Amino acid sequence: KAGVTQTPRYLIKTRGQQVTLSCSPISGHRSVSWYQQTPGQGLQFLFEYFSETQRNKGNFPGRFSGRQFSNSRSEMNVSTLELGDSALYLCASRQGRPLNTEAFFGQGTRLTVV
Amino acid sequence: GIQVEQSPPDLILQEGANSTLRCNFSDSVNNLQWFHQNPWGQLINLFYIPSGTKQNGRLSATTVATERYSLLYISSSQTTDSGVYFCAVKQGGSEKLVFGKGTKLTVNP
């Protein structure tokens, strides 16, 4: 059974640009969550999608957005990139129903904003 | 919101030594997971343990939910155990995981 796949693995962008990251969950999983990891703030929750609907959102500005497709693949978008957006972005996959199932993470996308 | 504290923040061991990592949380939880982050950044699942005790080879974990803590035991440590260990908890109906700041483990040969 394939794991959680995130693409691309590495990205370098310039301030002001936008970026789209992709996450394909484990087959049969319908919940996808996104997390940002930085040395200063640690691992922080961005948002969670289940059945194409955003179910929860963390405390991030509106420049961070996401969506989920009918095949459960998810994308997150960051517009007007800032230097502080440089981070490792991790995606987690869960069954989604019932609640409280185990989360499995992808390898992450390392974004560098210059 | 819930607070998750991990201790110690850093731990240096010689190969073959045993260690205990602790995770304290400030409120009741319905999910707790332990992860090992490898050098490439991926979070590797170690245990899904909202309560009770589990063992997997040289690793074991215990969560005492009523006292709001969890322990991760590593026995006969190996250099490949090096990395950062995270505890993450979940509350209520949200799927949001709240992570501790991690314990950085270094195992020297």
Coordinates of C-alpha atoms in Angstrom, one line a residue:
Chain A
K1 CA 0.0 0.0 0.0
A2 CA 1.5 3.3 -1.1
G3 CA 2.2 5.9 1.6
V4 CA 1.5 9.6 1.6
T5 CA 3.1 11.3 -1.4
Q6 CA 4.0 15.0 -1.4
T7 CA 5.3 16.9 -4.5
P8 CA 7.6 18.6 -5.1
R9 CA 10.1 17.7 -2.5
Y10 CA 12.0 20.9 -2.8
L11 CA 11.1 24.4 -4.0
I12 CA 12.9 27.7 -4.3
K13 CA 10.7 30.8 -4.8
T14 CA 11.1 34.5 -4.8
R15 CA 9.3 36.9 -2.4
G16 CA 6.0 37.9 -3.8
Q17 CA 5.5 34.8 -5.9
Q18 CA 2.9 32.1 -5.2
V19 CA 3.4 28.4 -4.7
T20 CA 1.2 25.3 -4.9
L21 CA 2.1 22.1 -3.0
S22 CA 0.4 18.7 -3.6
C23 CA -0.4 15.8 -1.3
S24 CA -1.8 12.4 -2.3
P25 CA -3.1 10.5 0.8
I26 CA -3.0 6.8 1.4
S27 CA -5.6 5.0 -0.7
G28 CA -8.9 4.9 1.1
H29 CA -8.1 7.9 3.4
R30 CA -10.4 10.8 3.1
S31 CA -8.8 13.3 5.5
V32 CA -5.8 15.4 4.6
S33 CA -4.2 17.9 7.0
W34 CA -1.3 20.3 6.4
Y35 CA 1.4 21.4 8.9
Q36 CA 4.2 23.9 8.7
Q37 CA 7.5 23.2 10.5
T38 CA 10.0 26.0 11.2
P39 CA 12.9 26.1 13.7
G40 CA 11.3 28.9 15.6
Q41 CA 7.6 27.8 15.8
G42 CA 7.9 24.1 15.5
L43 CA 5.1 22.1 13.9
Q44 CA 1.9 24.1 13.5
F45 CA -1.5 23.0 12.1
L46 CA -2.6 24.8 8.9
F47 CA -5.9 23.2 7.9
E48 CA -7.7 19.9 7.4
Y49 CA -9.9 18.7 4.6
F50 CA -12.4 15.9 4.6
S51 CA -14.5 14.9 1.6
E52 CA -13.5 18.2 -0.3
T53 CA -14.6 20.4 2.7
Q54 CA -12.3 22.3 5.0
R55 CA -13.1 20.9 8.4
N56 CA -10.6 22.8 10.6
K57 CA -8.3 25.8 10.1
G58 CA -5.2 26.9 12.1
N59 CA -4.1 30.4 12.9
F60 CA -2.5 31.4 9.6
P61 CA -3.1 34.4 7.4
G62 CA -5.5 34.2 4.4
R63 CA -2.5 33.9 2.0
F64 CA -2.5 30.2 3.0
S65 CA -5.3 28.3 1.4
G66 CA -6.1 24.8 0.3
R67 CA -8.5 22.5 -1.4
Q68 CA -9.3 18.9 -1.8
F69 CA -10.4 17.0 -4.9
S70 CA -12.9 14.2 -5.2
N71 CA -10.1 11.6 -5.3
S72 CA -8.9 13.0 -1.8
R73 CA -5.7 14.6 -3.2
S74 CA -5.1 17.9 -1.7
E75 CA -3.3 21.1 -2.7
M76 CA -2.2 24.0 -0.6
N77 CA -1.4 27.4 -2.0
V78 CA 0.6 30.2 -0.5
S79 CA 0.3 33.6 -2.3
T80 CA 2.5 36.6 -2.0
L81 CA 5.3 34.6 -0.5
E82 CA 7.3 36.1 2.4
L83 CA 10.8 35.1 3.6
G84 CA 9.1 33.8 6.8
D85 CA 7.2 31.2 4.8
S86 CA 10.4 29.3 4.3
A87 CA 9.6 26.0 6.0
L88 CA 9.0 22.3 5.7
Y89 CA 5.4 21.7 4.8
L90 CA 4.1 18.3 5.9
C91 CA 0.9 16.6 4.9
A92 CA -0.9 14.0 7.0
S93 CA -3.4 11.4 5.9
R94 CA -6.1 9.8 7.9
Q95 CA -9.1 7.6 7.3
G96 CA -11.2 10.5 8.5
R97 CA -14.2 8.4 9.8
P98 CA -14.4 7.6 12.5
L99 CA -12.6 10.4 14.2
N100 CA -9.4 9.7 16.2
T101 CA -7.7 7.5 13.7
E102 CA -3.9 7.4 13.3
A103 CA -2.3 10.1 11.2
F104 CA 0.4 9.2 8.6
F105 CA 2.8 11.8 7.2
G106 CA 4.4 12.4 3.9
Q107 CA 8.1 13.2 3.3
G108 CA 7.3 16.9 3.1
T109 CA 8.0 19.8 0.8
R110 CA 10.9 22.0 1.7
L111 CA 10.1 25.5 0.6
T112 CA 12.8 28.2 0.5
V113 CA 11.8 31.8 -0.2
V114 CA 14.6 34.1 -1.3
Chain B
G1 CA -5.3 25.7 23.8
I2 CA -3.7 22.5 25.0
Q3 CA 0.0 22.7 25.9
V4 CA 2.4 19.8 25.1
E5 CA 5.8 19.7 26.8
Q6 CA 8.5 17.2 26.0
S7 CA 11.6 16.5 28.1
P8 CA 14.4 16.5 27.9
P9 CA 14.9 18.8 24.9
D10 CA 18.3 17.2 24.2
L11 CA 19.7 13.8 25.0
I12 CA 23.1 12.3 24.2
L13 CA 23.7 8.6 24.7
Q14 CA 26.3 6.0 24.0
E15 CA 25.2 3.1 21.8
G16 CA 23.6 0.4 23.9
A17 CA 22.2 2.7 26.5
N18 CA 18.5 3.0 27.5
S19 CA 16.5 6.2 27.6
T20 CA 13.1 7.5 28.6
L21 CA 11.4 10.5 26.8
R22 CA 8.5 12.2 28.5
C23 CA 5.5 14.0 27.1
N24 CA 3.2 16.0 29.4
F25 CA 0.0 17.6 28.2
S26 CA -2.2 20.1 29.9
D27 CA -5.7 18.8 29.2
S28 CA -7.5 15.6 28.4
V29 CA -6.9 14.1 25.0
N30 CA -8.4 11.4 22.8
N31 CA -5.4 10.7 20.6
L32 CA -1.7 10.6 21.3
Q33 CA 1.0 9.7 18.8
W34 CA 4.8 9.4 19.0
F35 CA 6.9 10.1 15.9
H36 CA 10.5 10.0 14.9
Q37 CA 11.6 12.6 12.4
N38 CA 14.3 11.3 10.1
P39 CA 17.1 13.5 8.8
W40 CA 15.1 14.2 5.6
G41 CA 12.2 15.5 7.5
Q42 CA 9.7 12.8 7.3
L43 CA 7.7 11.9 10.5
I44 CA 7.8 8.2 11.0
N45 CA 5.0 6.7 13.1
L46 CA 6.2 5.0 16.2
F47 CA 3.1 4.6 18.4
Y48 CA -0.6 5.5 18.3
I49 CA -1.3 5.3 22.0
P50 CA -4.1 7.3 23.6
S51 CA -3.9 5.1 26.7
G52 CA -2.1 2.0 27.9
T53 CA 1.2 0.4 27.0
K54 CA 2.5 -0.8 23.6
Q55 CA 5.8 -2.4 22.5
N56 CA 7.5 -2.6 19.2
G57 CA 10.9 -4.2 19.3
R58 CA 13.3 -2.1 21.3
L59 CA 10.7 0.7 21.7
S60 CA 7.8 0.8 24.0
A61 CA 5.4 3.5 25.1
T62 CA 3.0 4.1 28.0
T63 CA 0.3 6.7 28.2
V64 CA -1.4 7.5 31.5
A65 CA -4.3 9.7 30.2
T66 CA -5.7 10.4 33.7
E67 CA -2.4 11.9 34.8
R68 CA -1.7 13.6 31.4
Y69 CA 1.6 12.1 30.4
S70 CA 3.2 9.6 28.1
L71 CA 6.6 8.0 28.1
L72 CA 8.6 6.6 25.2
Y73 CA 11.3 4.0 26.2
I74 CA 14.2 3.2 23.9
S75 CA 16.3 0.2 24.9
S76 CA 19.7 -0.8 23.6
S77 CA 19.9 2.4 21.5
Q78 CA 21.6 2.4 18.1
T79 CA 23.1 5.2 16.1
T80 CA 20.1 4.9 13.7
D81 CA 17.8 6.0 16.6
S82 CA 19.3 9.5 16.4
G83 CA 16.9 12.2 15.4
V84 CA 14.1 14.2 16.8
Y85 CA 11.2 12.5 18.7
F86 CA 7.8 14.2 18.7
C87 CA 4.8 13.7 20.8
A88 CA 1.5 14.9 19.3
V89 CA -2.0 15.0 20.9
K90 CA -5.5 15.6 19.6
Q91 CA -8.6 16.8 21.5
G92 CA -12.3 16.6 21.0
G93 CA -13.8 16.5 17.5
S94 CA -11.0 18.3 15.8
E95 CA -8.4 16.3 13.7
K96 CA -5.8 18.9 14.6
L97 CA -2.6 17.5 16.1
V98 CA -0.8 19.7 18.6
F99 CA 2.9 18.8 18.8
G100 CA 5.5 19.2 21.5
K101 CA 8.8 20.8 20.6
G102 CA 10.5 17.5 20.4
T103 CA 13.5 15.7 22.0
K104 CA 16.6 15.6 20.0
L105 CA 18.4 12.3 20.6
T106 CA 22.0 11.7 19.6
V107 CA 23.4 8.2 19.9
N108 CA 27.1 8.0 19.6
P109 CA 29.0 4.9 18.5

